[in-house]
Amino acid sequence: MKLTTRGHYSVKALLDLTLQPGYGPSSVQAIATRQDISAAYLEKLLIQLREAGLVYSVRGAQGGYGLAHQPAHISLGQILEAVGESLPSLANRPPDSNQVEDWVTYSLWNRLHQKLKESLYTISLEDLYFDARSWQASQGEASNFVV
């Protein structure tokens, strides 16, 4: 699986929102500045995430985007799916050969594909948040949050 910029930036933006009081709202410009992402590009991603029900938006001077659910209830798989990332099947069709090795490896790739897909939906935004905080603590960082 190859993670595109779209997926990477979406995860970064939602991790950023986990630090906001009540998980948001935070303006697109504020998130873009903290995470070094183009605001125009980020806005497009946040619209997709809103349409998927992962974030909400508030208009006005104090508006922005916030998490629609607790971080523990948002999976990495949901985030990636919301912005059009997919996990391509490693074995789209059975092998043409009657060799046992082809069938065994076909079965192996299918099992690995299923495990990877399951993992993406069991890793929560909360897990990623704690991973980020642990790394920051190991680096001696207290409040700076750039993913």
mmCIF file with all atom_site columns, N, CA, C and O in Angstrom, residues 56-93:
data_model
loop_
_atom_site.group_PDB
_atom_site.id
_atom_site.type_symbol
_atom_site.label_atom_id
_atom_site.label_alt_id
_atom_site.label_comp_id
_atom_site.label_asym_id
_atom_site.label_entity_id
_atom_site.label_seq_id
_atom_site.pdbx_PDB_ins_code
_atom_site.Cartn_x
_atom_site.Cartn_y
_atom_site.Cartn_z
_atom_site.occupancy
_atom_site.B_iso_or_equiv
_atom_site.pdbx_formal_charge
_atom_site.auth_seq_id
_atom_site.auth_comp_id
_atom_site.auth_asym_id
_atom_site.auth_atom_id
_atom_site.pdbx_PDB_model_num
ATOM 1   N N  . TYR A 1 56 ? -16.822 18.279  11.633 1.00 0.00 ? 56 TYR A N  1
ATOM 2   C CA . TYR A 1 56 ? -17.925 19.213  11.425 1.00 0.00 ? 56 TYR A CA 1
ATOM 3   C C  . TYR A 1 56 ? -17.324 20.569  11.109 1.00 0.00 ? 56 TYR A C  1
ATOM 4   O O  . TYR A 1 56 ? -16.143 20.812  11.366 1.00 0.00 ? 56 TYR A O  1
ATOM 5   N N  . SER A 1 57 ? -18.132 21.427  10.549 1.00 0.00 ? 57 SER A N  1
ATOM 6   C CA . SER A 1 57 ? -17.631 22.771  10.243 1.00 0.00 ? 57 SER A CA 1
ATOM 7   C C  . SER A 1 57 ? -18.531 23.805  10.887 1.00 0.00 ? 57 SER A C  1
ATOM 8   O O  . SER A 1 57 ? -19.733 23.591  11.061 1.00 0.00 ? 57 SER A O  1
ATOM 9   N N  . VAL A 1 58 ? -17.897 24.921  11.252 1.00 0.00 ? 58 VAL A N  1
ATOM 10  C CA . VAL A 1 58 ? -18.601 26.059  11.842 1.00 0.00 ? 58 VAL A CA 1
ATOM 11  C C  . VAL A 1 58 ? -18.204 27.290  11.045 1.00 0.00 ? 58 VAL A C  1
ATOM 12  O O  . VAL A 1 58 ? -17.012 27.531  10.823 1.00 0.00 ? 58 VAL A O  1
ATOM 13  N N  . ARG A 1 59 ? -19.194 28.049  10.609 1.00 0.00 ? 59 ARG A N  1
ATOM 14  C CA . ARG A 1 59 ? -18.910 29.268  9.849  1.00 0.00 ? 59 ARG A CA 1
ATOM 15  C C  . ARG A 1 59 ? -18.649 30.434  10.790 1.00 0.00 ? 59 ARG A C  1
ATOM 16  O O  . ARG A 1 59 ? -19.009 30.400  11.953 1.00 0.00 ? 59 ARG A O  1
ATOM 17  N N  . GLY A 1 60 ? -18.020 31.453  10.245 1.00 0.00 ? 60 GLY A N  1
ATOM 18  C CA . GLY A 1 60 ? -17.829 32.675  11.003 1.00 0.00 ? 60 GLY A CA 1
ATOM 19  C C  . GLY A 1 60 ? -16.410 32.883  11.459 1.00 0.00 ? 60 GLY A C  1
ATOM 20  O O  . GLY A 1 60 ? -15.530 32.043  11.245 1.00 0.00 ? 60 GLY A O  1
ATOM 21  N N  . ALA A 1 61 ? -16.220 34.025  12.131 1.00 0.00 ? 61 ALA A N  1
ATOM 22  C CA . ALA A 1 61 ? -14.885 34.428  12.564 1.00 0.00 ? 61 ALA A CA 1
ATOM 23  C C  . ALA A 1 61 ? -14.263 33.432  13.545 1.00 0.00 ? 61 ALA A C  1
ATOM 24  O O  . ALA A 1 61 ? -13.054 33.236  13.554 1.00 0.00 ? 61 ALA A O  1
ATOM 25  N N  . GLN A 1 62 ? -15.074 32.800  14.370 1.00 0.00 ? 62 GLN A N  1
ATOM 26  C CA . GLN A 1 62 ? -14.577 31.815  15.335 1.00 0.00 ? 62 GLN A CA 1
ATOM 27  C C  . GLN A 1 62 ? -14.778 30.391  14.840 1.00 0.00 ? 62 GLN A C  1
ATOM 28  O O  . GLN A 1 62 ? -14.677 29.448  15.605 1.00 0.00 ? 62 GLN A O  1
ATOM 29  N N  . GLY A 1 63 ? -15.062 30.262  13.556 1.00 0.00 ? 63 GLY A N  1
ATOM 30  C CA . GLY A 1 63 ? -15.377 28.955  12.982 1.00 0.00 ? 63 GLY A CA 1
ATOM 31  C C  . GLY A 1 63 ? -14.156 28.156  12.597 1.00 0.00 ? 63 GLY A C  1
ATOM 32  O O  . GLY A 1 63 ? -13.022 28.491  12.918 1.00 0.00 ? 63 GLY A O  1
ATOM 33  N N  . GLY A 1 64 ? -14.429 27.096  11.880 1.00 0.00 ? 64 GLY A N  1
ATOM 34  C CA . GLY A 1 64 ? -13.380 26.201  11.428 1.00 0.00 ? 64 GLY A CA 1
ATOM 35  C C  . GLY A 1 64 ? -13.903 24.785  11.406 1.00 0.00 ? 64 GLY A C  1
ATOM 36  O O  . GLY A 1 64 ? -15.097 24.550  11.253 1.00 0.00 ? 64 GLY A O  1
ATOM 37  N N  . TYR A 1 65 ? -13.017 23.854  11.598 1.00 0.00 ? 65 TYR A N  1
ATOM 38  C CA . TYR A 1 65 ? -13.365 22.433  11.589 1.00 0.00 ? 65 TYR A CA 1
ATOM 39  C C  . TYR A 1 65 ? -13.017 21.809  12.927 1.00 0.00 ? 65 TYR A C  1
ATOM 40  O O  . TYR A 1 65 ? -12.036 22.179  13.560 1.00 0.00 ? 65 TYR A O  1
ATOM 41  N N  . GLY A 1 66 ? -13.826 20.844  13.329 1.00 0.00 ? 66 GLY A N  1
ATOM 42  C CA . GLY A 1 66 ? -13.576 20.106  14.557 1.00 0.00 ? 66 GLY A CA 1
ATOM 43  C C  . GLY A 1 66 ? -13.896 18.641  14.347 1.00 0.00 ? 66 GLY A C  1
ATOM 44  O O  . GLY A 1 66 ? -14.581 18.274  13.379 1.00 0.00 ? 66 GLY A O  1
ATOM 45  N N  . LEU A 1 67 ? -13.424 17.799  15.242 1.00 0.00 ? 67 LEU A N  1
ATOM 46  C CA . LEU A 1 67 ? -13.718 16.374  15.150 1.00 0.00 ? 67 LEU A CA 1
ATOM 47  C C  . LEU A 1 67 ? -15.186 16.132  15.468 1.00 0.00 ? 67 LEU A C  1
ATOM 48  O O  . LEU A 1 67 ? -15.705 16.643  16.461 1.00 0.00 ? 67 LEU A O  1
ATOM 49  N N  . ALA A 1 68 ? -15.842 15.327  14.650 1.00 0.00 ? 68 ALA A N  1
ATOM 50  C CA . ALA A 1 68 ? -17.259 15.018  14.860 1.00 0.00 ? 68 ALA A CA 1
ATOM 51  C C  . ALA A 1 68 ? -17.459 13.903  15.883 1.00 0.00 ? 68 ALA A C  1
ATOM 52  O O  . ALA A 1 68 ? -18.569 13.702  16.371 1.00 0.00 ? 68 ALA A O  1
ATOM 53  N N  . HIS A 1 69 ? -16.380 13.188  16.207 1.00 0.00 ? 69 HIS A N  1
ATOM 54  C CA . HIS A 1 69 ? -16.447 12.074  17.154 1.00 0.00 ? 69 HIS A CA 1
ATOM 55  C C  . HIS A 1 69 ? -15.213 12.103  18.034 1.00 0.00 ? 69 HIS A C  1
ATOM 56  O O  . HIS A 1 69 ? -14.216 12.741  17.702 1.00 0.00 ? 69 HIS A O  1
ATOM 57  N N  . GLN A 1 70 ? -15.254 11.371  19.108 1.00 0.00 ? 70 GLN A N  1
ATOM 58  C CA . GLN A 1 70 ? -14.085 11.212  19.957 1.00 0.00 ? 70 GLN A CA 1
ATOM 59  C C  . GLN A 1 70 ? -12.984 10.528  19.141 1.00 0.00 ? 70 GLN A C  1
ATOM 60  O O  . GLN A 1 70 ? -13.277 9.670   18.301 1.00 0.00 ? 70 GLN A O  1
ATOM 61  N N  . PRO A 1 71 ? -11.714 10.870  19.373 1.00 0.00 ? 71 PRO A N  1
ATOM 62  C CA . PRO A 1 71 ? -10.624 10.257  18.611 1.00 0.00 ? 71 PRO A CA 1
ATOM 63  C C  . PRO A 1 71 ? -10.619 8.727   18.663 1.00 0.00 ? 71 PRO A C  1
ATOM 64  O O  . PRO A 1 71 ? -10.222 8.079   17.692 1.00 0.00 ? 71 PRO A O  1
ATOM 65  N N  . ALA A 1 72 ? -11.071 8.154   19.752 1.00 0.00 ? 72 ALA A N  1
ATOM 66  C CA . ALA A 1 72 ? -11.108 6.688   19.869 1.00 0.00 ? 72 ALA A CA 1
ATOM 67  C C  . ALA A 1 72 ? -12.100 6.070   18.889 1.00 0.00 ? 72 ALA A C  1
ATOM 68  O O  . ALA A 1 72 ? -12.013 4.873   18.602 1.00 0.00 ? 72 ALA A O  1
ATOM 69  N N  . HIS A 1 73 ? -13.029 6.872   18.380 1.00 0.00 ? 73 HIS A N  1
ATOM 70  C CA . HIS A 1 73 ? -14.071 6.359   17.483 1.00 0.00 ? 73 HIS A CA 1
ATOM 71  C C  . HIS A 1 73 ? -13.820 6.706   16.019 1.00 0.00 ? 73 HIS A C  1
ATOM 72  O O  . HIS A 1 73 ? -14.718 6.562   15.189 1.00 0.00 ? 73 HIS A O  1
ATOM 73  N N  . ILE A 1 74 ? -12.637 7.178   15.707 1.00 0.00 ? 74 ILE A N  1
ATOM 74  C CA . ILE A 1 74 ? -12.275 7.480   14.318 1.00 0.00 ? 74 ILE A CA 1
ATOM 75  C C  . ILE A 1 74 ? -11.066 6.617   13.968 1.00 0.00 ? 74 ILE A C  1
ATOM 76  O O  . ILE A 1 74 ? -10.015 6.737   14.590 1.00 0.00 ? 74 ILE A O  1
ATOM 77  N N  . SER A 1 75 ? -11.230 5.742   12.984 1.00 0.00 ? 75 SER A N  1
ATOM 78  C CA . SER A 1 75 ? -10.134 4.844   12.611 1.00 0.00 ? 75 SER A CA 1
ATOM 79  C C  . SER A 1 75 ? -9.324  5.401   11.449 1.00 0.00 ? 75 SER A C  1
ATOM 80  O O  . SER A 1 75 ? -9.815  6.219   10.671 1.00 0.00 ? 75 SER A O  1
ATOM 81  N N  . LEU A 1 76 ? -8.112  4.924   11.357 1.00 0.00 ? 76 LEU A N  1
ATOM 82  C CA . LEU A 1 76 ? -7.251  5.297   10.244 1.00 0.00 ? 76 LEU A CA 1
ATOM 83  C C  . LEU A 1 76 ? -7.914  4.895   8.924  1.00 0.00 ? 76 LEU A C  1
ATOM 84  O O  . LEU A 1 76 ? -7.886  5.643   7.953  1.00 0.00 ? 76 LEU A O  1
ATOM 85  N N  . GLY A 1 77 ? -8.539  3.747   8.912  1.00 0.00 ? 77 GLY A N  1
ATOM 86  C CA . GLY A 1 77 ? -9.234  3.293   7.714  1.00 0.00 ? 77 GLY A CA 1
ATOM 87  C C  . GLY A 1 77 ? -10.344 4.239   7.298  1.00 0.00 ? 77 GLY A C  1
ATOM 88  O O  . GLY A 1 77 ? -10.521 4.514   6.105  1.00 0.00 ? 77 GLY A O  1
ATOM 89  N N  . GLN A 1 78 ? -11.104 4.751   8.268  1.00 0.00 ? 78 GLN A N  1
ATOM 90  C CA . GLN A 1 78 ? -12.173 5.703   7.953  1.00 0.00 ? 78 GLN A CA 1
ATOM 91  C C  . GLN A 1 78 ? -11.614 6.985   7.352  1.00 0.00 ? 78 GLN A C  1
ATOM 92  O O  . GLN A 1 78 ? -12.189 7.541   6.417  1.00 0.00 ? 78 GLN A O  1
ATOM 93  N N  . ILE A 1 79 ? -10.530 7.480   7.915  1.00 0.00 ? 79 ILE A N  1
ATOM 94  C CA . ILE A 1 79 ? -9.920  8.714   7.423  1.00 0.00 ? 79 ILE A CA 1
ATOM 95  C C  . ILE A 1 79 ? -9.463  8.528   5.975  1.00 0.00 ? 79 ILE A C  1
ATOM 96  O O  . ILE A 1 79 ? -9.772  9.339   5.107  1.00 0.00 ? 79 ILE A O  1
ATOM 97  N N  . LEU A 1 80 ? -8.734  7.459   5.738  1.00 0.00 ? 80 LEU A N  1
ATOM 98  C CA . LEU A 1 80 ? -8.206  7.210   4.397  1.00 0.00 ? 80 LEU A CA 1
ATOM 99  C C  . LEU A 1 80 ? -9.329  6.970   3.389  1.00 0.00 ? 80 LEU A C  1
ATOM 100 O O  . LEU A 1 80 ? -9.291  7.481   2.268  1.00 0.00 ? 80 LEU A O  1
ATOM 101 N N  . GLU A 1 81 ? -10.331 6.231   3.800  1.00 0.00 ? 81 GLU A N  1
ATOM 102 C CA . GLU A 1 81 ? -11.472 5.973   2.920  1.00 0.00 ? 81 GLU A CA 1
ATOM 103 C C  . GLU A 1 81 ? -12.196 7.267   2.565  1.00 0.00 ? 81 GLU A C  1
ATOM 104 O O  . GLU A 1 81 ? -12.616 7.472   1.424  1.00 0.00 ? 81 GLU A O  1
ATOM 105 N N  . ALA A 1 82 ? -12.334 8.165   3.533  1.00 0.00 ? 82 ALA A N  1
ATOM 106 C CA . ALA A 1 82 ? -13.055 9.425   3.326  1.00 0.00 ? 82 ALA A CA 1
ATOM 107 C C  . ALA A 1 82 ? -12.424 10.292  2.245  1.00 0.00 ? 82 ALA A C  1
ATOM 108 O O  . ALA A 1 82 ? -13.120 11.043  1.570  1.00 0.00 ? 82 ALA A O  1
ATOM 109 N N  . VAL A 1 83 ? -11.109 10.205  2.093  1.00 0.00 ? 83 VAL A N  1
ATOM 110 C CA . VAL A 1 83 ? -10.427 11.038  1.093  1.00 0.00 ? 83 VAL A CA 1
ATOM 111 C C  . VAL A 1 83 ? -10.059 10.246  -0.160 1.00 0.00 ? 83 VAL A C  1
ATOM 112 O O  . VAL A 1 83 ? -9.224  10.665  -0.955 1.00 0.00 ? 83 VAL A O  1
ATOM 113 N N  . GLY A 1 84 ? -10.674 9.098   -0.323 1.00 0.00 ? 84 GLY A N  1
ATOM 114 C CA . GLY A 1 84 ? -10.510 8.338   -1.550 1.00 0.00 ? 84 GLY A CA 1
ATOM 115 C C  . GLY A 1 84 ? -9.321  7.413   -1.617 1.00 0.00 ? 84 GLY A C  1
ATOM 116 O O  . GLY A 1 84 ? -9.004  6.893   -2.683 1.00 0.00 ? 84 GLY A O  1
ATOM 117 N N  . GLU A 1 85 ? -8.666  7.200   -0.491 1.00 0.00 ? 85 GLU A N  1
ATOM 118 C CA . GLU A 1 85 ? -7.568  6.235   -0.470 1.00 0.00 ? 85 GLU A CA 1
ATOM 119 C C  . GLU A 1 85 ? -8.176  4.838   -0.441 1.00 0.00 ? 85 GLU A C  1
ATOM 120 O O  . GLU A 1 85 ? -9.197  4.611   0.186  1.00 0.00 ? 85 GLU A O  1
ATOM 121 N N  . SER A 1 86 ? -7.561  3.926   -1.109 1.00 0.00 ? 86 SER A N  1
ATOM 122 C CA . SER A 1 86 ? -8.049  2.557   -1.080 1.00 0.00 ? 86 SER A CA 1
ATOM 123 C C  . SER A 1 86 ? -6.876  1.611   -0.936 1.00 0.00 ? 86 SER A C  1
ATOM 124 O O  . SER A 1 86 ? -5.735  1.948   -1.241 1.00 0.00 ? 86 SER A O  1
ATOM 125 N N  . LEU A 1 87 ? -7.193  0.452   -0.481 1.00 0.00 ? 87 LEU A N  1
ATOM 126 C CA . LEU A 1 87 ? -6.195  -0.588  -0.324 1.00 0.00 ? 87 LEU A CA 1
ATOM 127 C C  . LEU A 1 87 ? -6.369  -1.534  -1.503 1.00 0.00 ? 87 LEU A C  1
ATOM 128 O O  . LEU A 1 87 ? -7.285  -2.342  -1.524 1.00 0.00 ? 87 LEU A O  1
ATOM 129 N N  . PRO A 1 88 ? -5.532  -1.379  -2.512 1.00 0.00 ? 88 PRO A N  1
ATOM 130 C CA . PRO A 1 88 ? -5.711  -2.235  -3.687 1.00 0.00 ? 88 PRO A CA 1
ATOM 131 C C  . PRO A 1 88 ? -5.476  -3.694  -3.330 1.00 0.00 ? 88 PRO A C  1
ATOM 132 O O  . PRO A 1 88 ? -4.594  -4.007  -2.533 1.00 0.00 ? 88 PRO A O  1
ATOM 133 N N  . SER A 1 89 ? -6.284  -4.527  -3.886 1.00 0.00 ? 89 SER A N  1
ATOM 134 C CA . SER A 1 89 ? -6.141  -5.951  -3.645 1.00 0.00 ? 89 SER A CA 1
ATOM 135 C C  . SER A 1 89 ? -4.807  -6.424  -4.219 1.00 0.00 ? 89 SER A C  1
ATOM 136 O O  . SER A 1 89 ? -4.448  -6.091  -5.336 1.00 0.00 ? 89 SER A O  1
ATOM 137 N N  . LEU A 1 90 ? -4.106  -7.199  -3.429 1.00 0.00 ? 90 LEU A N  1
ATOM 138 C CA . LEU A 1 90 ? -2.817  -7.714  -3.874 1.00 0.00 ? 90 LEU A CA 1
ATOM 139 C C  . LEU A 1 90 ? -2.996  -8.864  -4.864 1.00 0.00 ? 90 LEU A C  1
ATOM 140 O O  . LEU A 1 90 ? -2.123  -9.144  -5.662 1.00 0.00 ? 90 LEU A O  1
ATOM 141 N N  . ALA A 1 91 ? -4.117  -9.530  -4.784 1.00 0.00 ? 91 ALA A N  1
ATOM 142 C CA . ALA A 1 91 ? -4.402  -10.647 -5.683 1.00 0.00 ? 91 ALA A CA 1
ATOM 143 C C  . ALA A 1 91 ? -5.829  -10.475 -6.187 1.00 0.00 ? 91 ALA A C  1
ATOM 144 O O  . ALA A 1 91 ? -6.768  -10.952 -5.581 1.00 0.00 ? 91 ALA A O  1
ATOM 145 N N  . ASN A 1 92 ? -5.978  -9.734  -7.269 1.00 0.00 ? 92 ASN A N  1
ATOM 146 C CA . ASN A 1 92 ? -7.308  -9.426  -7.789 1.00 0.00 ? 92 ASN A CA 1
ATOM 147 C C  . ASN A 1 92 ? -8.044  -10.634 -8.342 1.00 0.00 ? 92 ASN A C  1
ATOM 148 O O  . ASN A 1 92 ? -9.258  -10.692 -8.318 1.00 0.00 ? 92 ASN A O  1
ATOM 149 N N  . ARG A 1 93 ? -7.320  -11.576 -8.875 1.00 0.00 ? 93 ARG A N  1
ATOM 150 C CA . ARG A 1 93 ? -7.961  -12.756 -9.435 1.00 0.00 ? 93 ARG A CA 1
ATOM 151 C C  . ARG A 1 93 ? -7.088  -13.972 -9.197 1.00 0.00 ? 93 ARG A C  1
ATOM 152 O O  . ARG A 1 93 ? -5.868  -13.855 -9.044 1.00 0.00 ? 93 ARG A O  1
#
